[in-house]
XYZ file of C-alpha atoms in Angstrom:
241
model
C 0.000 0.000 0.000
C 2.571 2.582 0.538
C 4.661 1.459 -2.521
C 1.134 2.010 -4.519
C 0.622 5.765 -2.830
C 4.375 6.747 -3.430
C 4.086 5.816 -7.182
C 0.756 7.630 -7.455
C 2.661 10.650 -5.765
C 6.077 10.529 -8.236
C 3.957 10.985 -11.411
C 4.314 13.958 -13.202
C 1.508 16.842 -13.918
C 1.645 19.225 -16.727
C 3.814 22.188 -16.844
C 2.425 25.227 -17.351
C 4.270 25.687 -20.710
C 2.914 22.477 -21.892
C -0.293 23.704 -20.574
C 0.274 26.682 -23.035
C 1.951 24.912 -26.253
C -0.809 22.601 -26.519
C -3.890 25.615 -26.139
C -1.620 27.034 -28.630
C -1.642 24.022 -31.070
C -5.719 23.465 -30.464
C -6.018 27.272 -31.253
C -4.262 27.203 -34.602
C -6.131 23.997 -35.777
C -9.139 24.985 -34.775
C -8.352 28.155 -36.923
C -7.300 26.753 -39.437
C -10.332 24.129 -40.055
C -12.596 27.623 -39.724
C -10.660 29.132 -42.583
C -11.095 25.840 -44.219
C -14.579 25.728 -43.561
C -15.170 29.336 -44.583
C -13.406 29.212 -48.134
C -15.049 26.330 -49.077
C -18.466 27.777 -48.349
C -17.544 31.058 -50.473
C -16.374 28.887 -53.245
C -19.981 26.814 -52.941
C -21.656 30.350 -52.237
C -20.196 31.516 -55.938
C -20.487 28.233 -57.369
C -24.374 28.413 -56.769
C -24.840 32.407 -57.939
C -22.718 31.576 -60.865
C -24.968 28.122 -62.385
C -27.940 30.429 -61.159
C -26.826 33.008 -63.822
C -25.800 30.545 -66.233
C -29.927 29.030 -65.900
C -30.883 32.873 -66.290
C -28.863 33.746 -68.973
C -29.416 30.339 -70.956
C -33.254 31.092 -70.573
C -32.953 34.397 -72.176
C -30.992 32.730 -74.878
C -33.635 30.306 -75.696
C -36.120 32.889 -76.210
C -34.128 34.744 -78.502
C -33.045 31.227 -80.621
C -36.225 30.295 -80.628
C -38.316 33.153 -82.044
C -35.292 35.733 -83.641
C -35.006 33.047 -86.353
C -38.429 32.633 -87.355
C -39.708 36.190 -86.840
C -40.795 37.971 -90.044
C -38.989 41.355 -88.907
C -36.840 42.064 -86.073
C -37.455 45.599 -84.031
C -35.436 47.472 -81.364
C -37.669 48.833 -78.830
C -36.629 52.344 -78.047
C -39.202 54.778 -75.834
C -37.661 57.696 -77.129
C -38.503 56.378 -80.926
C -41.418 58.421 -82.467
C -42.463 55.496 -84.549
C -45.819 54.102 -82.633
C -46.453 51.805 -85.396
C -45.324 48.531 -86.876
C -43.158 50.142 -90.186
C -41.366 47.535 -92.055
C -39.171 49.963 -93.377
C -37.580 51.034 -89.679
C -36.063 48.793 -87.587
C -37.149 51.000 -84.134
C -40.430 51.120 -82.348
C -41.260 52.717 -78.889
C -43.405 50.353 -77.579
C -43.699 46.728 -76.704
C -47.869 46.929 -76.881
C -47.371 47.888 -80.266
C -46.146 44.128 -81.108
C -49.165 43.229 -78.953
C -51.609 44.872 -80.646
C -50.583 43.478 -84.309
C -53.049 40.568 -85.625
C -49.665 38.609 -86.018
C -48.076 36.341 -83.942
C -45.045 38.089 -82.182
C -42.837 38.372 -78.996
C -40.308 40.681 -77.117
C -37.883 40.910 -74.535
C -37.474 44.098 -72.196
C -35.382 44.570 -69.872
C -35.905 47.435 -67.056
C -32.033 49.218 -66.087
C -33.195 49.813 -62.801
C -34.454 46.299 -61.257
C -32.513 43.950 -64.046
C -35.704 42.495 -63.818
C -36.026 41.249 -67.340
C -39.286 40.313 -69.191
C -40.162 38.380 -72.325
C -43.364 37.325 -74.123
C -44.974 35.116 -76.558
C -47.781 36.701 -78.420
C -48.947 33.839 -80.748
C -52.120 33.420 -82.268
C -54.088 30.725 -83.550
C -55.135 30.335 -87.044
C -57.979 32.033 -87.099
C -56.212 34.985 -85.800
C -56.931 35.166 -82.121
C -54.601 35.623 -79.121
C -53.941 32.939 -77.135
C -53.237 34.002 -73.298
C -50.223 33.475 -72.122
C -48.157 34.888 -69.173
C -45.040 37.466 -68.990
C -42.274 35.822 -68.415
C -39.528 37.167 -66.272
C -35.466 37.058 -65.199
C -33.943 38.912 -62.720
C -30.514 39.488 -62.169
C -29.829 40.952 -65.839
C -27.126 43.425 -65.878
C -27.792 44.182 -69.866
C -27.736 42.529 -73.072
C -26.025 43.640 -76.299
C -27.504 43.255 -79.692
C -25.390 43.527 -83.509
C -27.162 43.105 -86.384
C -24.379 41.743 -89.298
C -24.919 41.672 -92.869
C -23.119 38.927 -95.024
C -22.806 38.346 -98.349
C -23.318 34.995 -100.099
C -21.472 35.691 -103.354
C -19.120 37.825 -105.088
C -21.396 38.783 -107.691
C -21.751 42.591 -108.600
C -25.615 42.309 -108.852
C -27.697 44.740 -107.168
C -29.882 42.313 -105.445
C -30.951 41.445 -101.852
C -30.738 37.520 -102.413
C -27.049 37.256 -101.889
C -27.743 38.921 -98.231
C -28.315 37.316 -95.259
C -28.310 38.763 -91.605
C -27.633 37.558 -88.549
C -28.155 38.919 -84.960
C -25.219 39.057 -82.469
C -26.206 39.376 -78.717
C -24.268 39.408 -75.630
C -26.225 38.832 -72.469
C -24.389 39.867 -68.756
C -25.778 39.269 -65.481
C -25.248 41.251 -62.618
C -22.479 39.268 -61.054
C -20.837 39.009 -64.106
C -21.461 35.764 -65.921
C -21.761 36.338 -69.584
C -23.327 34.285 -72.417
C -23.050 35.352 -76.227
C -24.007 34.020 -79.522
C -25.537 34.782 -83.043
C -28.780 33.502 -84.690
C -29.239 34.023 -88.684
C -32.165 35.709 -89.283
C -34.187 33.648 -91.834
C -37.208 36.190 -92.962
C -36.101 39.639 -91.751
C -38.008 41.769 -94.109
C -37.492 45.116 -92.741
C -33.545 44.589 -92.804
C -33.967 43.887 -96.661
C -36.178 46.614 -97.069
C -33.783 49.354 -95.575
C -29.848 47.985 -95.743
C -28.638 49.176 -99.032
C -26.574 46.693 -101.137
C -23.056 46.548 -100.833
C -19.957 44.327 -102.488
C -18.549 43.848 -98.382
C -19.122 40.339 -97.642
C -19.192 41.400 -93.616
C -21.104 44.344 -92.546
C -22.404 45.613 -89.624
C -25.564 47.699 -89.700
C -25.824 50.294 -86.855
C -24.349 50.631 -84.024
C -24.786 48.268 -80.737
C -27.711 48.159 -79.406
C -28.221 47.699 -75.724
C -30.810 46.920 -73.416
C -30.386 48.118 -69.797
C -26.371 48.507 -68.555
C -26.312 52.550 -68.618
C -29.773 53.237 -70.597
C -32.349 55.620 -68.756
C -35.273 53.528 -70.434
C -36.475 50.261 -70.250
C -35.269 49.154 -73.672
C -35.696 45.964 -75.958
C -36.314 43.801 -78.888
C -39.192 42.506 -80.294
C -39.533 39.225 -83.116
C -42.834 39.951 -85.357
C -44.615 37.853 -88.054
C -43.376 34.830 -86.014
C -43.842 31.886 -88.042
C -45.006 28.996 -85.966
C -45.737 26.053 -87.325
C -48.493 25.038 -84.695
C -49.128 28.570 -82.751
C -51.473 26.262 -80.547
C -48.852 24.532 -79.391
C -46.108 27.097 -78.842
C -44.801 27.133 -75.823
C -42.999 30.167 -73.237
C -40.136 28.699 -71.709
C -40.833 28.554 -67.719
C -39.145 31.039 -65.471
C-alpha cells in the first residue's frame, strides 16, 4: 500500500508551458479548419450564384433562338422612338404593346435598367387569328444585353440584289455578377432589314451601331420578333421562369 501511494505521488503533472503549447496548437487547428470551412463555403456560395446566372442567362438565350429566327422582322424597342407603329421599313419602335396589338403572332424581350428584372413574351395566335393568353415571363438578375445586327454576303457577284444577303443577330447577355453568355442567330425572314440595308460588295457588314438593353440606358429598352412563323401557334410554348 505505501509502494502504490508513493508511485501515485512521483507521477508527473503538466507544466504550465505544456499547458500553453498545446492551447496554442488546439487554437491554430481549430483556426485553421474555420478558414477551411469558410473558403469552401464562399467557393460553394459563388459556385451556386454563378450556375444560377448561367440558368438565367441560358433562358434568355432560348427565347431569342427560338423566335429571332423565325420572326418575319426584327425591331429594337426604343421609348424615345417616335415610330408608334409597326413600319417595315424602320427597324425601331417605342413600344412593346405595339407588337401586342398586331393581328400577327409576335414576342419581345425588355429589360428594365433599374431592377434587371427582365421580361419576355410570346404573343402567338391561332389560325384564325386570335390571341392565345399566355403569361409574362420574367429574369432577374440581368445586368444588360447587347444586340449587332451583321450583314453577309453569299457571293461575289456585282448584282444589285438582296438575295445574296443574309443577316444575322449578335447578342451578348451579362448578369449582374458578371457571368456572360453570347451568340448569333441568322435571321431567316427579316423583311425590314432587306427593305432598308442598301446593297453593298462587303461580304461582312455591320448595320448600326450596338444596341443595348439596360447597362447605362435611362429607359427600359428591348427587342421585339414579329410575323413569327409557328408552325403550330397552338402549341407554342414560353419557356418557364
Amino acid at each position: 500500500m505505501r509502494n502504490f501511494t508513493r508511485k501515485c505521488k512521483s507521477k508527473k503533472a503538466f507544466t504550465l508551458v505544456e499547458l500553453v503549447v498545446t492551447i496554442a496548437i488546439l487554437s491554430i487547428t481549430a483556426t485553421m479548419g474555420v478558414g477551411i470551412f469558410a473558403a469552401t463555403l464562399r467557393n460553394y456560395s459563388r459556385a451556386s450564384v454563378t450556375a444560377k446566372e448561367q440558368e438565367n442567362a441560358t433562358e434568355i438565350q432560348r427565347f431569342i433562338y427560338s423566335y429571332g429566327r423565325i420572326g418575319g422582322s426584327v425591331f429594337f424597342i426604343d421609348p424615345t422612338s417616335a415610330n408608334d407603329e409597326i413600319n417595315e421599313t424602320d427597324i425601331i419602335i417605342n413600344n412593346k404593346d405595339i407588337l401586342t396589338a398586331e393581328n400577327k403572332s409576335t414576342g419581345y424581350i425588355v429589360l428594365d435598367p433599374d431592377t434587371h428584372k427582365l421580361a419576355y413574351k410570346l404573343n402567338a395566335r391561332d389560325l384564325d387569328g386570335n390571341l392565345i393568353d399566355s403569361p409574362e415571363m420574367y429574369v432577374n438578375g440581368v445586368e444588360k444585353v447587347e444586340f449587332q445586327i451583321i450583314k453577309n454576303k453569299l457571293t461575289s457577284e456585282d448584282a444589285d440584289t438582296d438575295q445574296t444577303m443574309f443577316f444575322t443577330l449578335n447578342y451578348k447577355i451579362v448578369m449582374v455578377e458578371n457571368y456572360s453568355l453570347k451568340g448569333s442567330i441568322v435571321l431567316l425572314n427579316s423583311k425590314n432589314l432587306t427593305t432598308n440595308v442598301e446593297y453593298t460588295n462587303s461580304y461582312i457588314e455591320t448595320i448600326g451601331d450596338v444596341f443595348t438593353i439596360g447597362g447605362d440606358e435611362s429607359y427600359t429598352r428591348g427587342i421585339g420578333f414579329y410575323d413569327l412563323h409557328l408552325e403550330d401557334p397552338s402549341l407554342s410554348e414560353t419557356p418557364s421562369d
